[in-house]
Tab-separated table of C-alpha atoms in Angstrom:
chain	number	residue	atom	x	y	z
A	998	GLY	CA	0.000	0.000	0.000
A	999	ARG	CA	2.943	2.350	0.530
A	1000	THR	CA	4.549	1.645	-2.847
A	1001	ALA	CA	5.022	4.835	-4.880
A	1002	PRO	CA	3.353	4.741	-8.347
A	1003	LEU	CA	6.573	5.615	-10.191
A	1004	ALA	CA	8.500	2.983	-8.237
A	1005	ALA	CA	5.888	0.412	-9.235
A	1006	LEU	CA	6.474	1.215	-12.935
A	1007	ARG	CA	10.173	0.327	-12.664
A	1008	GLU	CA	11.327	-3.185	-13.488
A	1009	THR	CA	13.517	-3.326	-10.359
A	1010	ALA	CA	13.626	-1.399	-7.138
A	1011	VAL	CA	16.011	-1.156	-4.221
A	1012	ASP	CA	14.451	-1.106	-0.743
A	1013	THR	CA	16.165	1.544	1.390
A	1014	SER	CA	13.334	2.062	3.870
A	1015	GLY	CA	14.991	-0.208	6.422
A	1016	ALA	CA	17.842	2.233	6.947
A	1017	SER	CA	15.602	5.253	7.543
A	1018	ARG	CA	16.639	7.934	10.016
A	1019	ALA	CA	13.421	7.519	12.029
A	1020	ARG	CA	14.117	3.811	12.537
A	1021	ALA	CA	17.718	4.509	13.539
A	1022	VAL	CA	16.683	7.155	16.080
A	1023	THR	CA	13.863	5.006	17.511
A	1024	GLY	CA	16.043	1.908	17.740
A	1025	THR	CA	18.914	3.802	19.356
A	1026	ALA	CA	16.576	5.337	21.935
A	1027	LEU	CA	15.119	1.909	22.727
A	1028	LEU	CA	18.590	0.417	23.067
A	1029	ALA	CA	19.676	3.207	25.415
A	1030	LEU	CA	16.556	2.713	27.535
A	1031	ALA	CA	17.116	-1.065	27.555
A	1032	LEU	CA	20.711	-0.670	28.727
A	1033	ALA	CA	19.673	1.802	31.418
A	1034	VAL	CA	16.955	-0.515	32.786
A	1035	THR	CA	19.221	-3.553	32.576
A	1036	LEU	CA	22.209	-1.964	34.289
A	1037	ALA	CA	19.954	-0.479	36.960
A	1038	GLY	CA	18.532	-3.935	37.666
A	1039	VAL	CA	22.014	-5.450	37.804
A	1040	LEU	CA	24.319	-2.856	39.340
A	1041	LEU	CA	22.311	-0.238	41.229
A	1042	SER	CA	19.481	-2.192	42.863
A	1043	PRO	CA	19.889	-5.867	41.917
A	1044	SER	CA	16.549	-7.295	40.823
A	1045	VAL	CA	15.844	-10.238	38.542
A	1046	TRP	CA	12.596	-8.612	37.376
A	1047	SER	CA	14.271	-5.338	36.381
A	1048	ALA	CA	17.001	-7.261	34.594
A	1049	ALA	CA	14.355	-9.344	32.784
A	1050	ALA	CA	12.503	-6.203	31.693
A	1051	GLY	CA	15.780	-4.764	30.410
A	1052	ALA	CA	16.508	-7.991	28.545
A	1053	VAL	CA	13.118	-7.857	26.795
A	1054	LEU	CA	13.686	-4.212	25.825
A	1055	THR	CA	17.142	-5.146	24.521
A	1056	LEU	CA	15.626	-7.825	22.310
A	1057	VAL	CA	13.015	-5.371	21.000
A	1058	SER	CA	15.696	-2.775	20.248
A	1059	PHE	CA	17.711	-5.384	18.321
A	1060	VAL	CA	14.669	-6.169	16.198
A	1061	VAL	CA	13.977	-2.460	15.528
A	1062	LEU	CA	17.625	-1.735	14.709
A	1063	GLY	CA	17.976	-4.894	12.616
A	1064	PRO	CA	17.493	-3.276	9.180
A	1065	VAL	CA	19.829	-0.423	10.112
A	1066	ALA	CA	22.493	-2.747	11.513
A	1067	SER	CA	22.189	-5.235	8.632
A	1068	THR	CA	23.612	-2.737	6.146
A	1069	ALA	CA	26.775	-2.098	8.151
A	1070	ALA	CA	27.093	-5.705	9.316
A	1071	VAL	CA	26.792	-7.196	5.824
A	1072	ARG	CA	29.356	-4.715	4.495
A	1073	VAL	CA	31.842	-5.727	7.201
A	1074	LEU	CA	31.121	-9.470	7.102
A	1075	GLY	CA	31.116	-9.518	3.302
A	1076	ALA	CA	34.318	-7.510	2.843
A	1077	PRO	CA	36.572	-10.616	2.748
A	1078	LEU	CA	34.428	-12.056	-0.079
A	1079	ASP	CA	35.605	-9.319	-2.444
A	1080	ARG	CA	39.125	-10.713	-2.258
A	1081	LEU	CA	38.311	-14.383	-1.832
A	1082	ARG	CA	35.558	-14.762	-4.449
A	1083	GLY	CA	36.054	-11.749	-6.723
A	1084	VAL	CA	33.007	-10.595	-8.684
A	1085	THR	CA	30.924	-13.471	-7.299
A	1086	GLY	CA	31.570	-12.282	-3.747
A	1087	VAL	CA	30.807	-8.665	-4.646
A	1088	LEU	CA	27.471	-9.650	-6.209
A	1089	ALA	CA	26.561	-11.833	-3.193
A	1090	ARG	CA	27.269	-8.962	-0.804
A	1091	ARG	CA	25.304	-6.455	-2.889
A	1092	ASN	CA	22.342	-8.829	-3.132
A	1093	ALA	CA	22.297	-9.165	0.666
A	1094	LEU	CA	22.373	-5.354	0.909
A	1095	ARG	CA	19.564	-4.893	-1.584
A	1096	SER	CA	16.712	-5.138	0.940
A	1097	PRO	CA	17.797	-4.367	4.534
A	1098	LYS	CA	14.339	-5.116	5.926
A	1099	ARG	CA	14.195	-8.504	4.274
A	1100	THR	CA	17.747	-9.363	5.336
A	1101	ALA	CA	17.040	-8.360	8.937
A	1102	ALA	CA	13.694	-10.171	9.050
A	1103	THR	CA	15.211	-13.317	7.557
A	1104	ALA	CA	18.174	-13.286	9.942
A	1105	GLY	CA	16.008	-12.274	12.927
A	1106	ALA	CA	14.656	-15.756	13.600
A	1107	LEU	CA	18.147	-17.246	13.468
A	1108	MET	CA	19.467	-14.440	15.676
A	1109	ILE	CA	16.878	-15.153	18.381
A	1110	GLY	CA	17.558	-18.903	18.230
A	1111	VAL	CA	21.329	-18.418	18.459
A	1112	ALA	CA	20.847	-15.843	21.229
A	1113	VAL	CA	18.881	-18.298	23.358
A	1114	VAL	CA	21.456	-21.052	22.729
A	1115	SER	CA	24.271	-18.649	23.655
A	1116	LEU	CA	22.364	-17.467	26.734
A	1117	PHE	CA	22.004	-20.988	28.128
A	1118	THR	CA	25.582	-21.842	27.135
A	1119	VAL	CA	26.981	-18.854	29.026
A	1120	PHE	CA	24.664	-19.407	31.994
A	1121	GLY	CA	25.555	-23.107	32.153
A	1122	ALA	CA	29.286	-22.330	32.040
A	1123	SER	CA	28.764	-19.737	34.765
A	1124	LEU	CA	26.930	-22.246	36.966
A	1125	LYS	CA	29.818	-24.687	36.535
A	1126	ALA	CA	32.333	-21.981	37.415
A	1127	THR	CA	30.202	-21.063	40.424
A	1128	MET	CA	30.133	-24.661	41.627
A	1129	ASP	CA	33.886	-24.996	41.175
A	1130	GLN	CA	34.422	-21.720	43.024
A	1131	THR	CA	32.105	-22.823	45.830
A	1132	VAL	CA	33.863	-26.149	46.334
A	1133	SER	CA	37.322	-24.561	46.114
A	1134	ARG	CA	36.403	-21.891	48.654
A	1135	SER	CA	34.314	-23.891	51.121
A	1136	PHE	CA	35.575	-27.473	50.951
A	1137	ALA	CA	38.865	-27.818	52.819
A	1138	GLY	CA	38.962	-31.629	52.728
A	1139	ASP	CA	40.879	-33.907	50.352
A	1140	VAL	CA	38.159	-36.275	49.150
A	1141	ALA	CA	34.371	-36.370	49.266
A	1142	VAL	CA	32.222	-39.484	49.557
A	1143	SER	CA	28.787	-38.879	48.065
A	1144	ALA	CA	25.693	-40.971	47.471
A	1145	PRO	CA	24.495	-41.453	43.874
A	1146	SER	CA	21.456	-39.407	42.902
A	1147	PHE	CA	19.673	-42.396	41.377
A	1148	GLY	CA	19.641	-46.115	41.876
A	1149	ALA	CA	20.057	-48.291	44.928
A	1150	GLY	CA	22.253	-45.784	46.726
A	1151	GLY	CA	19.867	-42.919	46.231
A	1152	SER	CA	18.602	-43.136	49.824
A	1153	GLY	CA	21.893	-41.734	51.173
A	1154	LEU	CA	25.016	-42.854	52.984
A	1155	SER	CA	25.212	-44.883	56.148
A	1156	PRO	CA	25.873	-42.631	59.184
A	1157	ARG	CA	28.450	-45.217	60.314
A	1158	LEU	CA	30.609	-44.614	57.232
A	1159	ALA	CA	32.185	-41.419	58.576
A	1160	GLY	CA	33.204	-43.200	61.796
A	1161	ALA	CA	34.709	-46.112	59.873
A	1162	VAL	CA	36.712	-43.787	57.647
A	1163	GLN	CA	37.862	-41.800	60.704
A	1164	GLU	CA	39.596	-44.920	62.038
A	1165	LEU	CA	41.911	-45.143	59.008
A	1166	PRO	CA	45.531	-44.166	59.791
A	1167	GLU	CA	45.630	-42.042	56.621
A	1168	VAL	CA	42.689	-39.908	57.753
A	1169	ASP	CA	42.871	-36.866	60.014
A	1170	THR	CA	39.172	-35.938	59.990
A	1171	ALA	CA	36.045	-37.502	58.482
A	1172	VAL	CA	32.687	-35.806	58.970
A	1173	GLY	CA	29.304	-36.812	57.631
A	1174	LEU	CA	26.637	-34.308	56.653
A	1175	GLY	CA	22.998	-35.260	57.034
A	1176	ARG	CA	19.976	-33.200	56.062
A	1177	GLY	CA	16.870	-32.316	58.003
A	1178	VAL	CA	13.933	-29.932	57.705
A	1179	ALA	CA	12.319	-27.751	60.353
A	1180	GLU	CA	10.411	-24.518	60.747
A	1181	VAL	CA	12.551	-21.773	62.254
A	1182	ASP	CA	10.236	-19.171	63.787
A	1183	GLY	CA	7.499	-20.256	61.380
A	1184	GLU	CA	9.603	-20.437	58.189
A	1185	GLY	CA	10.704	-23.731	56.601
A	1186	ARG	CA	14.470	-24.182	56.599
A	1187	ALA	CA	16.957	-26.943	55.767
A	1188	LEU	CA	19.126	-28.167	58.626
A	1189	THR	CA	22.613	-29.651	58.389
A	1190	VAL	CA	22.979	-32.528	60.844
A	1191	THR	CA	26.638	-33.197	61.635
A	1192	ASP	CA	29.484	-33.000	64.135
A	1193	PRO	CA	30.026	-29.207	64.243
A	1194	ALA	CA	33.594	-29.412	65.581
A	1195	ALA	CA	34.714	-31.774	62.797
A	1196	LEU	CA	32.782	-29.698	60.266
A	1197	HIS	CA	34.932	-26.697	61.081
A	1198	ARG	CA	38.087	-28.719	60.264
A	1199	THR	CA	36.918	-29.890	56.809
A	1200	PHE	CA	34.940	-26.869	55.604
A	1201	ASP	CA	35.884	-23.218	55.468
A	1202	LEU	CA	33.092	-21.549	57.452
A	1203	GLY	CA	34.628	-18.085	57.411
A	1204	THR	CA	34.670	-16.054	60.600
A	1205	VAL	CA	32.945	-17.873	63.469
A	1206	HIS	CA	31.462	-15.887	66.362
A	1207	GLY	CA	30.886	-18.105	69.371
A	1208	SER	CA	31.837	-21.779	69.564
A	1209	LEU	CA	30.904	-24.785	67.433
A	1210	ASP	CA	32.171	-27.253	70.036
A	1211	GLY	CA	29.344	-26.970	72.549
A	1212	LEU	CA	26.086	-27.049	70.590
A	1213	GLY	CA	24.828	-30.116	72.468
A	1214	THR	CA	21.154	-31.058	72.172
A	1215	ASP	CA	19.759	-27.544	72.435
A	1216	GLY	CA	22.277	-25.433	70.521
A	1217	ILE	CA	22.302	-24.286	66.890
A	1218	ALA	CA	24.792	-22.571	64.578
A	1219	VAL	CA	23.527	-20.034	62.009
A	1220	THR	CA	25.104	-18.179	59.095
A	1221	GLU	CA	25.540	-14.416	59.289
A	1222	SER	CA	23.024	-13.820	56.485
A	1223	GLU	CA	20.307	-15.870	58.193
A	1224	ALA	CA	21.113	-14.331	61.559
A	1225	ASP	CA	20.630	-10.871	60.041
A	1226	LYS	CA	17.311	-11.913	58.463
A	1227	GLN	CA	16.003	-13.436	61.693
A	1228	GLY	CA	17.506	-10.786	63.954
A	1229	LEU	CA	19.570	-13.357	65.863
A	1230	ALA	CA	22.910	-13.167	67.651
A	1231	THR	CA	24.916	-15.550	69.815
A	1232	GLY	CA	23.013	-16.232	73.016
A	1233	ASP	CA	19.575	-15.611	71.495
A	1234	THR	CA	16.876	-18.285	71.424
A	1235	THR	CA	14.904	-19.428	68.395
A	1236	ARG	CA	12.083	-21.965	68.171
A	1237	LEU	CA	12.289	-24.981	65.834
A	1238	THR	CA	9.246	-27.050	64.833
A	1239	PHE	CA	10.155	-30.466	63.385
A	1240	THR	CA	8.284	-32.663	60.925
A	1241	ASP	CA	7.050	-34.900	63.749
A	1242	GLY	CA	5.052	-31.947	65.094
A	1243	ARG	CA	7.179	-31.328	68.165
A	1244	SER	CA	8.802	-27.967	68.902
A	1245	ALA	CA	11.841	-27.015	70.935
A	1246	ASP	CA	13.797	-23.871	71.774
A	1247	PHE	CA	17.413	-23.753	70.559
A	1248	THR	CA	20.105	-21.319	71.664
A	1249	VAL	CA	22.300	-19.725	69.004
A	1250	ARG	CA	25.797	-20.652	70.145
A	1251	ALA	CA	27.713	-19.832	66.945
A	1252	VAL	CA	27.326	-17.535	63.936
A	1253	TYR	CA	29.557	-18.352	60.927
A	1254	GLY	CA	30.242	-16.596	57.646
A	1255	GLN	CA	30.006	-18.995	54.678
A	1256	SER	CA	27.143	-21.363	53.937
A	1257	GLU	CA	27.463	-22.750	50.388
A	1258	LEU	CA	28.153	-26.377	51.358
A	1259	ALA	CA	27.551	-26.334	55.108
A	1260	GLY	CA	24.042	-24.885	54.899
A	1261	ASP	CA	22.484	-22.045	56.871
A	1262	TYR	CA	21.585	-23.968	60.046
A	1263	VAL	CA	23.709	-26.599	61.802
A	1264	ILE	CA	22.645	-28.865	64.668
A	1265	THR	CA	24.167	-31.978	66.222
A	1266	ARG	CA	23.064	-35.548	65.594
A	1267	ALA	CA	21.994	-35.801	69.205
A	1268	ALA	CA	19.625	-32.847	68.746
A	1269	TRP	CA	18.200	-34.332	65.542
A	1270	ALA	CA	17.889	-37.927	66.805
A	1271	PRO	CA	14.455	-37.563	68.552
A	1272	HIS	CA	12.865	-36.150	65.401
A	1273	ARG	CA	14.485	-38.107	62.567
A	1274	THR	CA	12.561	-40.527	60.372
A	1275	GLN	CA	15.616	-41.970	58.602
A	1276	ASP	CA	19.230	-41.483	59.630
A	1277	SER	CA	21.497	-41.018	56.602
A	1278	ASP	CA	24.192	-38.722	55.283
A	1279	THR	CA	24.360	-37.034	51.912
A	1280	LEU	CA	28.110	-36.377	52.022
A	1281	VAL	CA	31.189	-37.441	53.950
A	1282	ALA	CA	34.110	-35.005	53.813
A	1283	VAL	CA	37.547	-36.471	54.492
A	1284	ALA	CA	40.825	-34.692	55.285
A	1285	PHE	CA	44.063	-36.708	55.195
A	1286	GLU	CA	46.959	-36.664	57.614
A	1287	ASP	CA	50.005	-34.622	56.651
A	1288	GLY	CA	52.246	-36.496	54.239
A	1289	VAL	CA	49.509	-38.809	52.887
A	1290	SER	CA	49.279	-38.660	49.100
A	1291	ALA	CA	45.927	-38.168	47.411
A	1292	GLU	CA	46.169	-41.547	45.631
A	1293	ALA	CA	46.983	-43.528	48.785
A	1294	GLY	CA	44.334	-41.766	50.857
A	1295	LYS	CA	41.655	-42.155	48.223
A	1296	ALA	CA	42.420	-45.859	47.799
A	1297	ALA	CA	42.122	-46.420	51.553
A	1298	VAL	CA	38.785	-44.572	51.719
A	1299	GLU	CA	37.449	-46.485	48.710
A	1300	LYS	CA	38.269	-49.795	50.429
A	1301	VAL	CA	36.221	-48.844	53.480
A	1302	ALA	CA	33.425	-47.275	51.442
A	1303	GLY	CA	33.026	-50.537	49.528
A	1304	GLN	CA	31.612	-52.091	52.701
A	1305	TYR	CA	28.833	-49.454	52.853
A	1306	GLY	CA	27.204	-49.701	49.439
A	1307	ASN	CA	30.287	-48.684	47.417
A	1308	PRO	CA	29.498	-44.943	47.151
A	1309	GLU	CA	31.600	-42.698	44.934
A	1310	VAL	CA	34.864	-41.368	46.357
A	1311	GLN	CA	36.048	-38.232	44.562
A	1312	THR	CA	38.790	-35.688	44.879
A	1313	ARG	CA	37.855	-32.050	45.367
A	1314	ASP	CA	38.032	-31.302	41.618
A	1315	GLU	CA	36.090	-34.448	40.715
A	1316	TYR	CA	33.414	-33.597	43.267
A	1317	ALA	CA	33.020	-30.084	41.839
A	1318	GLU	CA	32.737	-31.481	38.312
A	1319	SER	CA	30.193	-34.136	39.252
A	1320	SER	CA	28.131	-31.605	41.225
A	1321	ALA	CA	27.764	-29.627	38.011
A	1322	GLY	CA	26.927	-32.735	35.961
A	1323	GLY	CA	23.207	-31.983	35.989
A	1324	ILE	CA	23.902	-28.712	34.194
A	1325	ASP	CA	25.183	-30.561	31.109
A	1326	MET	CA	22.031	-32.695	31.101
A	1327	MET	CA	19.890	-29.560	31.255
A	1328	LEU	CA	21.854	-27.953	28.429
A	1329	THR	CA	21.495	-31.067	26.273
A	1330	LEU	CA	17.710	-30.934	26.602
A	1331	VAL	CA	17.682	-27.198	25.882
A	1332	TYR	CA	19.880	-27.645	22.797
A	1333	ALA	CA	17.584	-30.375	21.484
A	1334	LEU	CA	14.549	-28.088	21.797
A	1335	LEU	CA	16.309	-25.069	20.334
A	1336	ALA	CA	17.603	-27.073	17.370
A	1337	LEU	CA	14.020	-27.074	16.082
A	1338	ALA	CA	13.859	-23.281	16.330
A	1339	VAL	CA	17.138	-22.939	14.431
A	1340	LEU	CA	15.878	-25.374	11.787
A	1341	ILE	CA	12.759	-23.251	11.279
A	1342	ALA	CA	14.957	-20.152	10.961
A	1343	LEU	CA	17.057	-21.852	8.280
A	1344	LEU	CA	13.922	-22.829	6.393
A	1345	GLY	CA	13.031	-19.143	6.474
A	1346	ILE	CA	16.383	-18.261	4.881
A	1347	ALA	CA	15.853	-20.886	2.182
A	1348	ASN	CA	12.338	-19.627	1.428
A	1349	THR	CA	13.504	-16.009	1.268
A	1350	LEU	CA	16.273	-16.888	-1.176
A	1351	THR	CA	13.875	-18.910	-3.293
A	1352	LEU	CA	11.594	-15.875	-3.488
A	1353	ALA	CA	14.571	-13.660	-4.317
A	1354	VAL	CA	15.618	-15.987	-7.137
A	1355	HIS	CA	12.085	-15.845	-8.519
A	1356	GLU	CA	12.067	-12.026	-8.356
A	1357	ARG	CA	15.478	-11.792	-10.038
A	1358	THR	CA	14.774	-14.239	-12.848
A	1359	ARG	CA	15.459	-11.717	-15.642
A	1360	GLU	CA	18.503	-10.337	-13.804
A	1361	LEU	CA	19.968	-13.823	-13.377
A	1362	GLY	CA	19.332	-14.542	-17.054
A	1363	LEU	CA	21.233	-11.382	-18.020
A	1364	LEU	CA	24.147	-12.364	-15.781
A	1365	ARG	CA	24.309	-15.748	-17.494
A	1366	ALA	CA	24.036	-14.077	-20.886
A	1367	VAL	CA	27.084	-11.883	-20.235
A	1368	GLY	CA	29.245	-14.821	-19.171
A	1369	GLN	CA	28.464	-15.904	-15.610
A	1370	THR	CA	28.816	-19.665	-15.283
A	1371	ARG	CA	26.415	-21.966	-13.473
A	1372	ALA	CA	29.032	-22.566	-10.749
A	1373	GLN	CA	29.465	-18.820	-10.233
A	1374	LEU	CA	25.703	-18.327	-10.028
A	1375	ARG	CA	25.342	-21.112	-7.460
A	1376	ALA	CA	28.225	-19.672	-5.426
A	1377	MET	CA	26.661	-16.189	-5.511
A	1378	VAL	CA	23.376	-17.428	-4.063
A	1379	ARG	CA	25.099	-19.631	-1.479
A	1380	TRP	CA	27.344	-16.802	-0.269
A	1381	GLU	CA	24.341	-14.525	0.012
A	1382	SER	CA	22.757	-17.149	2.260
A	1383	VAL	CA	25.955	-17.387	4.319
A	1384	LEU	CA	26.052	-13.599	4.768
A	1385	VAL	CA	22.455	-13.516	6.007
A	1386	ALA	CA	23.175	-16.402	8.381
A	1387	ALA	CA	26.410	-14.742	9.547
A	1388	PHE	CA	24.512	-11.552	10.402
A	1389	GLY	CA	21.975	-13.516	12.449
A	1390	THR	CA	24.643	-15.687	14.101
A	1391	VAL	CA	26.960	-12.844	15.101
A	1392	GLY	CA	24.057	-10.757	16.402
A	1393	GLY	CA	22.692	-13.738	18.303
A	1394	LEU	CA	26.069	-14.507	19.889
A	1395	GLY	CA	26.478	-10.934	21.088
A	1396	LEU	CA	22.922	-10.692	22.369
A	1397	GLY	CA	23.066	-14.102	24.058
A	1398	ALA	CA	26.391	-13.403	25.793
A	1399	PHE	CA	25.071	-10.064	27.068
A	1400	LEU	CA	21.827	-11.579	28.351
A	1401	GLY	CA	23.816	-14.387	29.961
A	1402	TRP	CA	25.868	-11.823	31.861
A	1403	VAL	CA	22.665	-10.029	32.866
A	1404	LEU	CA	21.145	-13.255	34.207
A	1405	VAL	CA	24.278	-14.192	36.162
A	1406	ALA	CA	24.793	-10.691	37.546
A	1407	ALA	CA	21.130	-10.347	38.553
A	1408	SER	CA	21.202	-13.760	40.264
A	1409	ASP	CA	24.400	-12.803	42.065
A	1410	GLY	CA	22.943	-9.554	43.351
A	1411	ALA	CA	19.561	-10.989	44.319
A	1412	SER	CA	20.861	-13.990	46.320
A	1413	ASP	CA	23.278	-14.612	49.167
A	1414	SER	CA	25.412	-16.986	47.080
A	1415	ALA	CA	28.218	-15.610	44.922
A	1416	PHE	CA	27.797	-16.354	41.212
A	1417	ALA	CA	30.797	-16.486	38.877
A	1418	PHE	CA	30.492	-15.302	35.267
A	1419	ALA	CA	32.208	-17.441	32.623
A	1420	VAL	CA	32.196	-17.358	28.817
A	1421	PRO	CA	32.994	-20.707	27.129
A	1422	PRO	CA	34.841	-19.628	23.937
A	1423	VAL	CA	35.042	-23.104	22.435
A	1424	ARG	CA	31.312	-23.778	22.719
A	1425	LEU	CA	30.396	-20.355	21.387
A	1426	ALA	CA	32.813	-20.870	18.479
A	1427	VAL	CA	31.062	-24.155	17.709
A	1428	VAL	CA	27.689	-22.363	17.757
A	1429	ALA	CA	29.077	-19.780	15.319
A	1430	LEU	CA	30.437	-22.445	12.965
A	1431	VAL	CA	27.172	-24.365	13.061
A	1432	GLY	CA	25.252	-21.186	12.218
A	1433	LEU	CA	27.496	-20.441	9.221
A	1434	ALA	CA	27.422	-24.045	8.001
A	1435	ALA	CA	23.653	-24.137	8.338
A	1436	GLY	CA	23.427	-20.918	6.305
A	1437	ALA	CA	25.439	-22.546	3.532
A	1438	LEU	CA	23.138	-25.579	3.605
A	1439	ALA	CA	20.055	-23.361	3.485
A	1440	GLY	CA	21.315	-21.811	0.243
A	1441	LEU	CA	21.909	-25.100	-1.597
A	1442	ARG	CA	18.388	-25.591	-2.954
A	1443	PRO	CA	17.805	-21.967	-4.076
A	1444	ALA	CA	21.281	-21.950	-5.657
A	1445	ARG	CA	20.593	-25.151	-7.572
A	1446	ARG	CA	17.259	-23.799	-8.744
A	1447	ALA	CA	18.857	-20.552	-9.937
A	1448	SER	CA	21.558	-22.400	-11.876
A	1449	ARG	CA	18.955	-24.443	-13.755
A	1450	LEU	CA	17.147	-21.431	-15.183
A	1451	ASP	CA	16.932	-21.379	-18.988
A	1452	VAL	CA	18.907	-18.309	-20.073
A	1453	LEU	CA	16.649	-17.233	-22.963
A	1454	ARG	CA	13.423	-17.690	-20.998
A	1455	ALA	CA	14.906	-15.887	-18.027
A	1456	VAL	CA	15.942	-12.896	-20.143
A	1457	ALA	CA	12.485	-12.755	-21.738
A	1458	THR	CA	10.761	-12.763	-18.332
A	1459	GLU	CA	8.902	-9.539	-17.562
């Protein structure tokens, strides 16, 4: 409806509306607003909701600026083609520049798909780095004995395992960590059931105010963050209601700094015994005597652990890696779902190129008439497809990495745990290569169709 009458009378037309000044100004304003909202939700007053709103505005600004950015991006990405492919590369780049709106719309679906893949890739790598950082900072032991998540050993570890390992001459300290649940002043909280004195020797608890040695049956240790939330200090009393319905008052005898692996509330086994339904540990942390090698100590622990269901004995690094194993499973499922979205985006590129070939029938016939070979014509269409895919892939990688940082930073600011930000260059490089290769594949069918055009019929097409 907006086509000018004189433009409609021309045989060909070049669409320059995508690079209009109004679109550039609007898109730039949206991008500035998106960055302001995002950074405010991440740096000034950390909030996941503000960061999410900023992320949505960022995506909208990318879509609005797409036609404007496509012109500059295709020029930069297509510059090497001038030297590598000569006239064929120049024609491919100019064809991709012919309609900025169409190029941006075609690459937009791929950009969003790649952005989501990059987002989860960066977030998954950050979660792994966070887990590794947590174990390195909090776990002061040499090996960890953990129960498998599934299977026969999924019910936990025997509480006698820690005592049996403690008797080994290679072991200095072995402490088992059990889990319990109780209401603390009306709010549900997880409890760590263990030997507090041994816990302090195998885990870095930060600064401890009070004493972990004398919790007894009516004492509790709390992290600084939980103590601040509950308004507690050493010597104060808090009421715990257990799952069996009974309640008891506990005195805060210690307040410690770090809580990643030790939990926010610690009580003794004697205090938990009257309320437990099943006595089991989820982890046994082991510290070796001075001079004991990691191999010898691990072998000795594995021999004893074999008598208690053969749980997994891991070094500190192995434990950190296995703790993050569920992240890879999550990413695999996400990649499988997003592969369908990327496939649909590539079908969009193929359909757009097929339409472009149909629109340029007479032009392609003239190119063949003046000497362009079938191979050159196929290469021109394929490289145009690669350029469109490259624009979507590069934009998606940048957007996904930025949104991944936003998600990690917002999570770090909104929670008590410290999140680490990590960018996996190898995985992102693989995503980029897959995007470019998929773009080349998407151009195969339109390129083959263009090369099969009859020259005389194509030239005679009106």
